Coordinates of C-alpha atoms and ligand atoms in Angstrom, one line a residue:
X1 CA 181.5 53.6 -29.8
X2 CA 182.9 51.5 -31.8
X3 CA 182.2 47.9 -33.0
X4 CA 183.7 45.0 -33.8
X5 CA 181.6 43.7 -36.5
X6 CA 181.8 44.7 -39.9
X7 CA 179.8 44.6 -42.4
X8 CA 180.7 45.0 -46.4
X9 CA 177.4 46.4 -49.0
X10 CA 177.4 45.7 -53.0
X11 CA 174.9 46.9 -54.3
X12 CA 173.6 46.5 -58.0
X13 CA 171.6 48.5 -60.2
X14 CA 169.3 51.7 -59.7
X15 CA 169.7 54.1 -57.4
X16 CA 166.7 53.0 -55.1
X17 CA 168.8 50.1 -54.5
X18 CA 171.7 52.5 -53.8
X19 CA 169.1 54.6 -50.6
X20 CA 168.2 51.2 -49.9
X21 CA 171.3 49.8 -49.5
X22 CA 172.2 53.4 -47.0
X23 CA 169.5 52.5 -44.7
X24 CA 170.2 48.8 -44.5
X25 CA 173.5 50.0 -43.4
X26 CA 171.9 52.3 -40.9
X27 CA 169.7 49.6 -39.4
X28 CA 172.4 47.3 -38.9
X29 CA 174.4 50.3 -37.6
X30 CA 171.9 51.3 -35.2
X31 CA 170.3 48.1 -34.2
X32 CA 173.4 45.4 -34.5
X33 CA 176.2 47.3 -34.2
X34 CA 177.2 47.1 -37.2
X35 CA 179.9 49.5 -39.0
X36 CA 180.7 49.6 -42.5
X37 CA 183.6 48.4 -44.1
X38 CA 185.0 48.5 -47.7
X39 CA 187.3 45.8 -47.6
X40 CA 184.8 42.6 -48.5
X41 CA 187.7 40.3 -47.1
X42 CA 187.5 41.9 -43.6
X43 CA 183.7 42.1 -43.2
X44 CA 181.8 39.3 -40.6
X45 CA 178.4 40.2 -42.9
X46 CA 178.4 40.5 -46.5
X47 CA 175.1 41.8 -48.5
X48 CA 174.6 42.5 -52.4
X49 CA 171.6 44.4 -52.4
X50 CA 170.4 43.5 -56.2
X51 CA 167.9 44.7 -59.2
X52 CA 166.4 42.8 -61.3
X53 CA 165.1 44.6 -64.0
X54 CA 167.2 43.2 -67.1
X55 CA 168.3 40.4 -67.5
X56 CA 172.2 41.0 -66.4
X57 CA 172.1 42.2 -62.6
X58 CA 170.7 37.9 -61.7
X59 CA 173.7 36.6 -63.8
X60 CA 175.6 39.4 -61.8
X61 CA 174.4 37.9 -58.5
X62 CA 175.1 34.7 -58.8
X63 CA 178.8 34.8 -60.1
X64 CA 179.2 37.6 -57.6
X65 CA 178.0 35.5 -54.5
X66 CA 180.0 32.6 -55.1
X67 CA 183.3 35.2 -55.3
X68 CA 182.5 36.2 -52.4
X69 CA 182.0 32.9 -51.0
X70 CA 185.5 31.8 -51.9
X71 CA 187.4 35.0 -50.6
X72 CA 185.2 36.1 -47.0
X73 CA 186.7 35.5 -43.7
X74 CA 186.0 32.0 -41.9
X75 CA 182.5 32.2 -40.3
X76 CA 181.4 36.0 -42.2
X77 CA 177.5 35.6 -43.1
X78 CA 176.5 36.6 -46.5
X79 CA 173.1 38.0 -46.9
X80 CA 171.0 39.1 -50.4
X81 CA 168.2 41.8 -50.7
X82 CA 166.4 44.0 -53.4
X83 CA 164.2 43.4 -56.3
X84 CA 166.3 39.8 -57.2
X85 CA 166.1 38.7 -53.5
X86 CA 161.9 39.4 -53.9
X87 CA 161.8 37.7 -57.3
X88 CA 164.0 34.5 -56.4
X89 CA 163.0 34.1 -52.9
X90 CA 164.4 30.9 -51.8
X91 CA 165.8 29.4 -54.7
X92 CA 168.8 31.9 -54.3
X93 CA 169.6 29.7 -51.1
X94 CA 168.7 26.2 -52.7
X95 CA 171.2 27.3 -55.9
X96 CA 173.8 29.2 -53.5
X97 CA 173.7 27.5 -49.9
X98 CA 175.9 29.2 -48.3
X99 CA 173.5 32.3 -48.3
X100 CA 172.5 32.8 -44.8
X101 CA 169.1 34.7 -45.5
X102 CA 167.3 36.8 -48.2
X103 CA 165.4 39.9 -47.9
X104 CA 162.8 41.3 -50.5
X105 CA 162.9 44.6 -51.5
X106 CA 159.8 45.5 -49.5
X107 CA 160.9 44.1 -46.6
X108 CA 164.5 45.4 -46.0
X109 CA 162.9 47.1 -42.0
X110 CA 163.0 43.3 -41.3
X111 CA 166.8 43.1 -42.3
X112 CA 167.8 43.2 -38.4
X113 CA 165.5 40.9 -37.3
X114 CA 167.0 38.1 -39.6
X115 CA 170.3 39.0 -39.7
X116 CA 170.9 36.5 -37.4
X117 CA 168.9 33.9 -38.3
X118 CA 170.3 31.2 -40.6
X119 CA 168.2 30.6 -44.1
X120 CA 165.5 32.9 -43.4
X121 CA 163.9 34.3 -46.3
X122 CA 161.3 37.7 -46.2
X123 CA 159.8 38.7 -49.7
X124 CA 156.4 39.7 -48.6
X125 CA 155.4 42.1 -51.4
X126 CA 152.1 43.2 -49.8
X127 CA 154.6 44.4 -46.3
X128 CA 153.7 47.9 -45.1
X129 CA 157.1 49.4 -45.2
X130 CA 155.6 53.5 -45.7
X131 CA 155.4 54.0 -42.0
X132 CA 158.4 52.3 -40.8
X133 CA 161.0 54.9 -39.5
X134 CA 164.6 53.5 -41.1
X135 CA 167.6 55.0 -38.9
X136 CA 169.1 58.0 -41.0
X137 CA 170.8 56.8 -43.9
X138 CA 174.6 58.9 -44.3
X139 CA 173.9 61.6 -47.2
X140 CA 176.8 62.0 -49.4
X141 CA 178.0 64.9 -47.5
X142 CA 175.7 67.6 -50.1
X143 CA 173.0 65.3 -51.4
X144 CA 170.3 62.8 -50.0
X145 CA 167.7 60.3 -51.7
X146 CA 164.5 60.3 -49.2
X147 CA 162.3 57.6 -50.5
X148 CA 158.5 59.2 -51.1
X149 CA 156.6 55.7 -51.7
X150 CA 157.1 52.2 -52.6
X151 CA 156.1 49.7 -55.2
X152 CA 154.3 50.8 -58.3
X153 CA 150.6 50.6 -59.7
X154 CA 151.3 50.8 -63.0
X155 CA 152.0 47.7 -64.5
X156 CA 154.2 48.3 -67.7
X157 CA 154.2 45.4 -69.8
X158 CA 158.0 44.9 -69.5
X159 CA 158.3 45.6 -66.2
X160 CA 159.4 43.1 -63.2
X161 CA 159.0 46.0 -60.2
X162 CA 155.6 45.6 -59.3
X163 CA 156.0 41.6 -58.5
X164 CA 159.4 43.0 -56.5
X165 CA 158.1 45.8 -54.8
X166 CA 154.2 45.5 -55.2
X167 CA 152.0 47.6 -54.9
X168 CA 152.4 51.7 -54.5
X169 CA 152.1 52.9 -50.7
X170 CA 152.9 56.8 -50.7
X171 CA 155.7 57.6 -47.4
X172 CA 153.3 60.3 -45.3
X173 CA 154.3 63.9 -46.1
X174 CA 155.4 64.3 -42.1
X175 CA 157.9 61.6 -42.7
X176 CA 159.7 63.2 -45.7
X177 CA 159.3 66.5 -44.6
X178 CA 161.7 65.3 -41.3
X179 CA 163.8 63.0 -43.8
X180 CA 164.8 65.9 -45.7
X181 CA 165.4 68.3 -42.4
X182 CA 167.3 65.3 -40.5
X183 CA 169.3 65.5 -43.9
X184 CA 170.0 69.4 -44.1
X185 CA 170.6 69.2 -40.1
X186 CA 173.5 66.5 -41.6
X187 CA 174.8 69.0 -44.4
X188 CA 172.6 68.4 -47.3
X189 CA 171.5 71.0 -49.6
X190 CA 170.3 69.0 -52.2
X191 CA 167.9 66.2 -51.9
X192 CA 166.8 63.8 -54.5
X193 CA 162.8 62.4 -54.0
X194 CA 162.9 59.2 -55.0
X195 CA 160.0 56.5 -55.8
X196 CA 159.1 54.1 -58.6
X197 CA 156.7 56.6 -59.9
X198 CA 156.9 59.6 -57.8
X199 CA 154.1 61.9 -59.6
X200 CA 151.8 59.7 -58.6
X201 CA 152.2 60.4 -55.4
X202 CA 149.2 60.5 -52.8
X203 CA 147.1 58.1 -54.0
X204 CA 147.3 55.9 -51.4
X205 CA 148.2 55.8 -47.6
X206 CA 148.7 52.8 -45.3
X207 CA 146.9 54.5 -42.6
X208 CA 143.8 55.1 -45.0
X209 CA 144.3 59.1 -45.0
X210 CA 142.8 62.1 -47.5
X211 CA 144.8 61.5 -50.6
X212 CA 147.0 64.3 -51.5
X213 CA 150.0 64.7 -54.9
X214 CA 152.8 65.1 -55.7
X215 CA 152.4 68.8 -56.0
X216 CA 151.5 69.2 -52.3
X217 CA 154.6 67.4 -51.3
X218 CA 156.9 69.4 -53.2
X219 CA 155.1 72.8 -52.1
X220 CA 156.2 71.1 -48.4
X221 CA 159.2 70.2 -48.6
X222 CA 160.2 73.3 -50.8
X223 CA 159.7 74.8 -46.8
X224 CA 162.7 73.0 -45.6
X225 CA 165.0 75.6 -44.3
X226 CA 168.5 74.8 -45.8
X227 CA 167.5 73.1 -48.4
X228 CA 168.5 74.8 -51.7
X229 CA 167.8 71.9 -54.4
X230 CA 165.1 69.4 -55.4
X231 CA 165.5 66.4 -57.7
X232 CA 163.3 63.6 -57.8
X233 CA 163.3 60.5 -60.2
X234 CA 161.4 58.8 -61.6
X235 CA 158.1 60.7 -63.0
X236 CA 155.2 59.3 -65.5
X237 CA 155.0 61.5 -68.3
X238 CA 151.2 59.9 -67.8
X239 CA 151.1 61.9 -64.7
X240 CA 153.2 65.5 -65.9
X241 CA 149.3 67.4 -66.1
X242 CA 149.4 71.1 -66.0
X243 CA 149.0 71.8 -62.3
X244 CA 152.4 69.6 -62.0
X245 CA 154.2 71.5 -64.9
X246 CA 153.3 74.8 -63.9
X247 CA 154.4 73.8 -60.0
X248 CA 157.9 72.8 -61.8
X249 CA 158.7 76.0 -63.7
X250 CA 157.2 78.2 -60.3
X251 CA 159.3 76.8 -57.6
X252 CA 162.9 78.0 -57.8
X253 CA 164.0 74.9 -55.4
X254 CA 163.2 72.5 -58.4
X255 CA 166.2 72.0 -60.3
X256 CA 165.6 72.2 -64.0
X257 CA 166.8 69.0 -65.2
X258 CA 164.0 66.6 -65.4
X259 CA 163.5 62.8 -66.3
X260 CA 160.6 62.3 -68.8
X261 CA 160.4 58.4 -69.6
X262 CA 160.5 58.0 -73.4
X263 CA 160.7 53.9 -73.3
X264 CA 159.3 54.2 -76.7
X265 CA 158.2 57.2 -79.4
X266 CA 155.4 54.5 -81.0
X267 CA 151.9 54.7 -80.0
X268 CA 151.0 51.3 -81.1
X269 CA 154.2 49.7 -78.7
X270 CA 153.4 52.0 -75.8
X271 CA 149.8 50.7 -76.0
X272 CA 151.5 47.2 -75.6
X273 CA 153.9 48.6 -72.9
X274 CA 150.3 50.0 -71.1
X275 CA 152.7 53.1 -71.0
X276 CA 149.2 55.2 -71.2
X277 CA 150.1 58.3 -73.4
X278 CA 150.6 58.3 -76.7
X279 CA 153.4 59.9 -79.1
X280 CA 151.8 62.9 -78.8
X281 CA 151.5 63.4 -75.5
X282 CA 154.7 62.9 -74.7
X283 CA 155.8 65.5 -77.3
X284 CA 153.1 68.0 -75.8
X285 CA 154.1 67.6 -72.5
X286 CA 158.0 68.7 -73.3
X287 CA 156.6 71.1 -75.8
X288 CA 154.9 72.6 -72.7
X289 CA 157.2 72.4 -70.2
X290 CA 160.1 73.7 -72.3
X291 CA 158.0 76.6 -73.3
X292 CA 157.5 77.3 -69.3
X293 CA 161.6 76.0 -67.9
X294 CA 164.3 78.6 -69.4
X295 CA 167.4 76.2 -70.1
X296 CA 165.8 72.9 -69.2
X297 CA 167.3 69.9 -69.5
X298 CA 165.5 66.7 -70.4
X299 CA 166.6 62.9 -69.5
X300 CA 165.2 59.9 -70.7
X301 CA 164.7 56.1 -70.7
X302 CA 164.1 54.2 -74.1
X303 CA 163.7 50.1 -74.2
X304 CA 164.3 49.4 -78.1
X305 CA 163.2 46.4 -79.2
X306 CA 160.2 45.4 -77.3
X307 CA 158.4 42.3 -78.9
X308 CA 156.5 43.3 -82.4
X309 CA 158.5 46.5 -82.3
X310 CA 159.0 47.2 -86.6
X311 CA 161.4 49.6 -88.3
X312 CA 158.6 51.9 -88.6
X313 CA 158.0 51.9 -85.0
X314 CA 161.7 52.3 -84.4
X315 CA 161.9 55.4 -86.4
X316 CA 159.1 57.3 -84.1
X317 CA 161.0 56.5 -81.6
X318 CA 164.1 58.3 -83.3
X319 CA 160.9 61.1 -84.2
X320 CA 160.9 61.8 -80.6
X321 CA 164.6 62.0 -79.8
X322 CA 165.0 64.3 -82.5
X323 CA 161.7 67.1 -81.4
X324 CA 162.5 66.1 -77.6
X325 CA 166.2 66.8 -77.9
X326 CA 166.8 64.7 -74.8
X327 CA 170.0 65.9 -73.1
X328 CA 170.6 62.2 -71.9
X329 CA 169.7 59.4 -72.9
X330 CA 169.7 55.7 -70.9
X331 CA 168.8 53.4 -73.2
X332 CA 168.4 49.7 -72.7
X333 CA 167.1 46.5 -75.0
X334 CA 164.2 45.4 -74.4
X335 CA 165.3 42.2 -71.9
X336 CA 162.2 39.5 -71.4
X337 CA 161.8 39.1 -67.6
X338 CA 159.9 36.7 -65.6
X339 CA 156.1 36.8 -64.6
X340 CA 155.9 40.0 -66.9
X341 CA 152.7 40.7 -69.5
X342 CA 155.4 40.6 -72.3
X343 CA 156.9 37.6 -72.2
X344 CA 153.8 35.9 -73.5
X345 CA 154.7 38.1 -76.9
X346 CA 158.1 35.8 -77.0
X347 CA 156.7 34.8 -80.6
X348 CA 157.0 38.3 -82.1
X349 CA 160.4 39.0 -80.3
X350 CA 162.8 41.6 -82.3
X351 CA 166.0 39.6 -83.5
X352 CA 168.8 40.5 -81.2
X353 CA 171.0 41.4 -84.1
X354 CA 168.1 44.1 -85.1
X355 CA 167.7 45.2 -81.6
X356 CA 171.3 45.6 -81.3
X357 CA 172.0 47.4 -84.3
X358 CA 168.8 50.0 -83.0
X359 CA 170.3 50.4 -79.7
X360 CA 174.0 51.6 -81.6
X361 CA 172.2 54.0 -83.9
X362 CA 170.4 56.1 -81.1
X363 CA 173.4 56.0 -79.0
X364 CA 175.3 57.3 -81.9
X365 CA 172.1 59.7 -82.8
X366 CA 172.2 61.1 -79.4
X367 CA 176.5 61.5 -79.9
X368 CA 175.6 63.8 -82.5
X369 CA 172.9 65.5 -80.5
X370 CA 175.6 66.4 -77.7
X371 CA 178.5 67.2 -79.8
X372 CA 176.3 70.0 -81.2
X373 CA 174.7 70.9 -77.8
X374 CA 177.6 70.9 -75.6
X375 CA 179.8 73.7 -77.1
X376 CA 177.4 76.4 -76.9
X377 CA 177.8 76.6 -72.9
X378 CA 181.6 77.5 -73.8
X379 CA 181.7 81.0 -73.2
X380 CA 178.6 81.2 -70.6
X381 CA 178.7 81.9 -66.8
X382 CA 177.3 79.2 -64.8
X383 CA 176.2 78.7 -61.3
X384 CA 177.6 75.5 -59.5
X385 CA 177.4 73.8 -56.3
X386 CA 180.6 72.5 -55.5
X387 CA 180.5 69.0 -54.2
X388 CA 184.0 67.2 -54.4
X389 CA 187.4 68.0 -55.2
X390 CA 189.6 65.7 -57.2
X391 CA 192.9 64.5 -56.5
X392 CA 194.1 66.7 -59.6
X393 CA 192.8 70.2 -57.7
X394 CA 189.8 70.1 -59.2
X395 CA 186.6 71.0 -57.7
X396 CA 183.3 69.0 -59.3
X397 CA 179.4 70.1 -59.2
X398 CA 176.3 70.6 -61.0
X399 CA 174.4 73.5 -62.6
X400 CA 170.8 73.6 -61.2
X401 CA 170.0 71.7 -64.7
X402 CA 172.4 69.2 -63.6
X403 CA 175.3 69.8 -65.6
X404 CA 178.3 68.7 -64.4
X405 CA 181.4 71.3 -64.5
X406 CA 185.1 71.1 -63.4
X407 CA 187.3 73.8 -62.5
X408 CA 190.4 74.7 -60.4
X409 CA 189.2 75.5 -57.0
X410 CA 190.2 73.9 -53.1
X411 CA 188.0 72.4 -50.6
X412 CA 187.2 75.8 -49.0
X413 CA 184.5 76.1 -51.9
X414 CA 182.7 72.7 -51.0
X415 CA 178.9 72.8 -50.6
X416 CA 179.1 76.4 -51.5
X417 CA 177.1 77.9 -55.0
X418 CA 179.9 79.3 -57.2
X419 CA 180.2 81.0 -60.6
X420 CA 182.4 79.2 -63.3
X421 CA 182.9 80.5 -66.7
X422 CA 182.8 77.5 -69.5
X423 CA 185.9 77.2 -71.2
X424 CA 185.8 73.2 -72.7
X425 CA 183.4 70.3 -72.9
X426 CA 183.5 67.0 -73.6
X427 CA 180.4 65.3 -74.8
X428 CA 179.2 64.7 -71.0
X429 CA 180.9 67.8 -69.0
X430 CA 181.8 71.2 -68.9
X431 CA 185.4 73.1 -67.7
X432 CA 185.9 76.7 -66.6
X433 CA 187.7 78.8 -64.5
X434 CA 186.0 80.8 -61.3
X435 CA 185.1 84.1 -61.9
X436 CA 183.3 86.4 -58.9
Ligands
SAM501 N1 159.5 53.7 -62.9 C1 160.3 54.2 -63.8 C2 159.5 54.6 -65.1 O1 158.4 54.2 -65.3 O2 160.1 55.3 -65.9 C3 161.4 53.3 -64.2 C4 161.9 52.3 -63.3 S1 162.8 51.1 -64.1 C5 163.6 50.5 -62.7 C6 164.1 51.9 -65.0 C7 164.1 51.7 -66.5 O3 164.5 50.4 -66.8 C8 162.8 51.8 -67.2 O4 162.4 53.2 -67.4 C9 163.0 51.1 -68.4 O5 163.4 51.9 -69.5 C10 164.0 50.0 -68.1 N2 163.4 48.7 -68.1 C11 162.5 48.2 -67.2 N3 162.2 47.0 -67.5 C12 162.9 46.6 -68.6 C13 163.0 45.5 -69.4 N4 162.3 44.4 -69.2 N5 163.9 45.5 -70.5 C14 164.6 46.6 -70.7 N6 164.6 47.7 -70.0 C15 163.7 47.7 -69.0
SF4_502 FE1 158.0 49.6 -63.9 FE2 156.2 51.0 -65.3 FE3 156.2 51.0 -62.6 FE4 158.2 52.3 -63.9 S1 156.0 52.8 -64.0 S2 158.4 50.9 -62.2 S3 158.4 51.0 -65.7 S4 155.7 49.3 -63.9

């Protein structure tokens, strides 16, 4: 059936926001009637479903609201959720009235119960949302994100999420277990676990059960008929013990690509960012899991510039690039956000020239790193799963360590493993031709 209300989603920022945006769609779908619409200009409801976590996604928000404002259809509703909805609560309807409501990110199950109701505003962080059953989110047509907890324990120094999302609640096993099935039943066969800090996992149920980990819950959903890959983001080095390691390199449903959280190579600024390891650590734990993963790839996050952060510092943090030999890289300056431990070291901030010129010189240190990396895959045979075609006749996938490789191919190939033989790369991807 279908309906005559439409409703337009922007979301901003990480890719939690991007599942949470898919089942705020799917409620509204289910439950409202809602259908989605990529036309803002035609859409009766219009939500941005934000992040907060630097400084630019609330900037974002606000000059992205009042477009929106001028150019929606008479009478549309326009609705904001996620981490910037929690933080700003009602103040985003006191500085942009025409907002009809606001929903944290904890509380988006409420979203159809105040989609209707004119400046109603839900950022309960302490809101039990691990047992609610969201309506199935769409899956791009190969991949799915099942969310495995919410909120986060930890409370990094720099770090806004756990006044957004409070505190960690792990999703019961049974829950993600028939996620991920309702998703292969839909044509996945890849699925990406997703939480603020996923090893952690178990800790903690709403309904006061055994704890379990993270290890368990891979070992389960590794059952999933169908389902060929696993990804999950985002880890705690903290957390990457041996039993967790070992489970990694074991199960061949892992992909081999996995996110290691630098944010800084300094001991004496990751005690200040309460990170919890130390230099050495870190560097132990990709020693070790290297030594165990044939042809793993390692990504990364680094904040440069966190308050009282010296050039010595700096350059452990460069250390570590250069022994981890990240194979990507998201780096960020360190941006001060509200109601965070940090800001109350606002009087040993980094200059923002200095903190600029840091962030160019490991970009450009990490250019190098690829430009040497990337060639040697010319000449190799890789194993792809083929999830688009281009406009060009291109079909586009990943390696199970998440490289991404183009070749000449047709749609007959889509969401089927195939062999490519590397011809080119850029810094970022890989080109071949199919071989059998
Ligand atoms: N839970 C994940 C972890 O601990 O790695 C990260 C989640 S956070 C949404 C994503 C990344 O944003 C962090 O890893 C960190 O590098 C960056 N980030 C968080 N707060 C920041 C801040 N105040 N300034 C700059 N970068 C920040
Ligand atoms: Fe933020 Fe730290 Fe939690 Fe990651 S682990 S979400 S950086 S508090």
């Amino acid at each position: 059936m279908s309906s005559n209300k439409k409703l337009f989603i922007q979301t901003l920022g990480c890719q939690m926001n991007d599942t949470d945006s898919q089942h705020i769609a799917a409620e509204l779908e289910k439950h409202k009637d809602y259908s989605q619409t990529d036309k803002m200009e035609d859409a009766d409801l219009i939500i941005i479903n934000t992040c907060s976590v630097r400084e630019k996604p609330v900037q974002k928000l606000f000059s992205e609201i009042g477009q929106f404002n001028k150019k929606k259809k008479e009478g549309a509703k326009i609705g904001v959720c996620g981490c910037t909805a929690s933080h700003l609560g009602k103040d985003i309807i006191k500085r942009a009235p025409y907002v009809d409501f606001v929903v944290g990110a904890r509380n988006i199950s409420k979203i159809k119960d105040v989609v209707d109701i004119k400046g109603s505003v839900e950022i309960d962080i302490d809101h039990d949302e691990s047992t609610y059953e969201f309506a199935t989110a769409k899956t791009n047509k190969y991949r799915a994100s099942v969310n495995i907890s919410v909120g986060c324990d930890k409370k990094c120094t720099y770090c806004i999420v756990p006044s957004t999302r409070g505190d960690e609640l792990s999703i019961p096993p049974e829950m993600i277990v028939d996620q991920v099935q309702k998703s292969v039943d839909m044509g996945a066969v890849e699925v990406m676990l997703l939480g603020q800090n996923v090893n952690s996992y178990g800790r903690r149920f709403s309904d006061g059960r055994e704890k379990s980990s993270f290890t368990k819950l891979l070992q389960e959903v590794s059952k999933v008929e169908g389902l060929e890959r696993i990804r999950f983001t985002s880890p705690h080095p903290l957390h990457m013990d041996d039993e967790f390691i070992e489970e990694f390199a074991r199960n061949k449903k892992i992909s081999r690509c996995i996110h290691m959280p630098l944010q800084s190579g300094s001991t004496s600024i990751l005690k200040a960012m309460k990170r919890g390891y130390t230099k050495e650590w870190f560097l132990n734990r990709t020693e070790k899991i290297r030594s165990l993963v044939p042809d793993l790839r390692i990504t990364t996050d680094i904040i440069v510039a966190f308050p009282g952060e010296t050039e010595e510092d700096y350059q452990d943090t460069l250390d570590v690039v250069r022994q981890a030999k990240f194979d990507q890289i998201f780096n960020f300056k360190y941006s001060p956000r509200p109601g965070t431990e940090a800001l109350k070291l606002a009087d040993i901030e980094v200059p923002d020239e200095i903190g600029s010129a840091r962030l160019i010189e490991l970009i450009e240190l990490h250019k190098r790193h690829l430009e040497a990396i990337m060639p040697t895959y010319v000449g190799q045979t890789l194993n792809v799963l083929v999830e688009s075609l281009k406009p060009n006749g291109e079909i586009c996938g990943f390696t199970d360590n998440y490289l991404q490789v183009f070749a000449k191919g047709s749609d007959e190939l889509l969401g089927k493993f195939v062999n490519i033989k590397i011809t080119d790369n850029t810094r970022t991807s890989l080109k071949g031709e199919i071989v059998q």
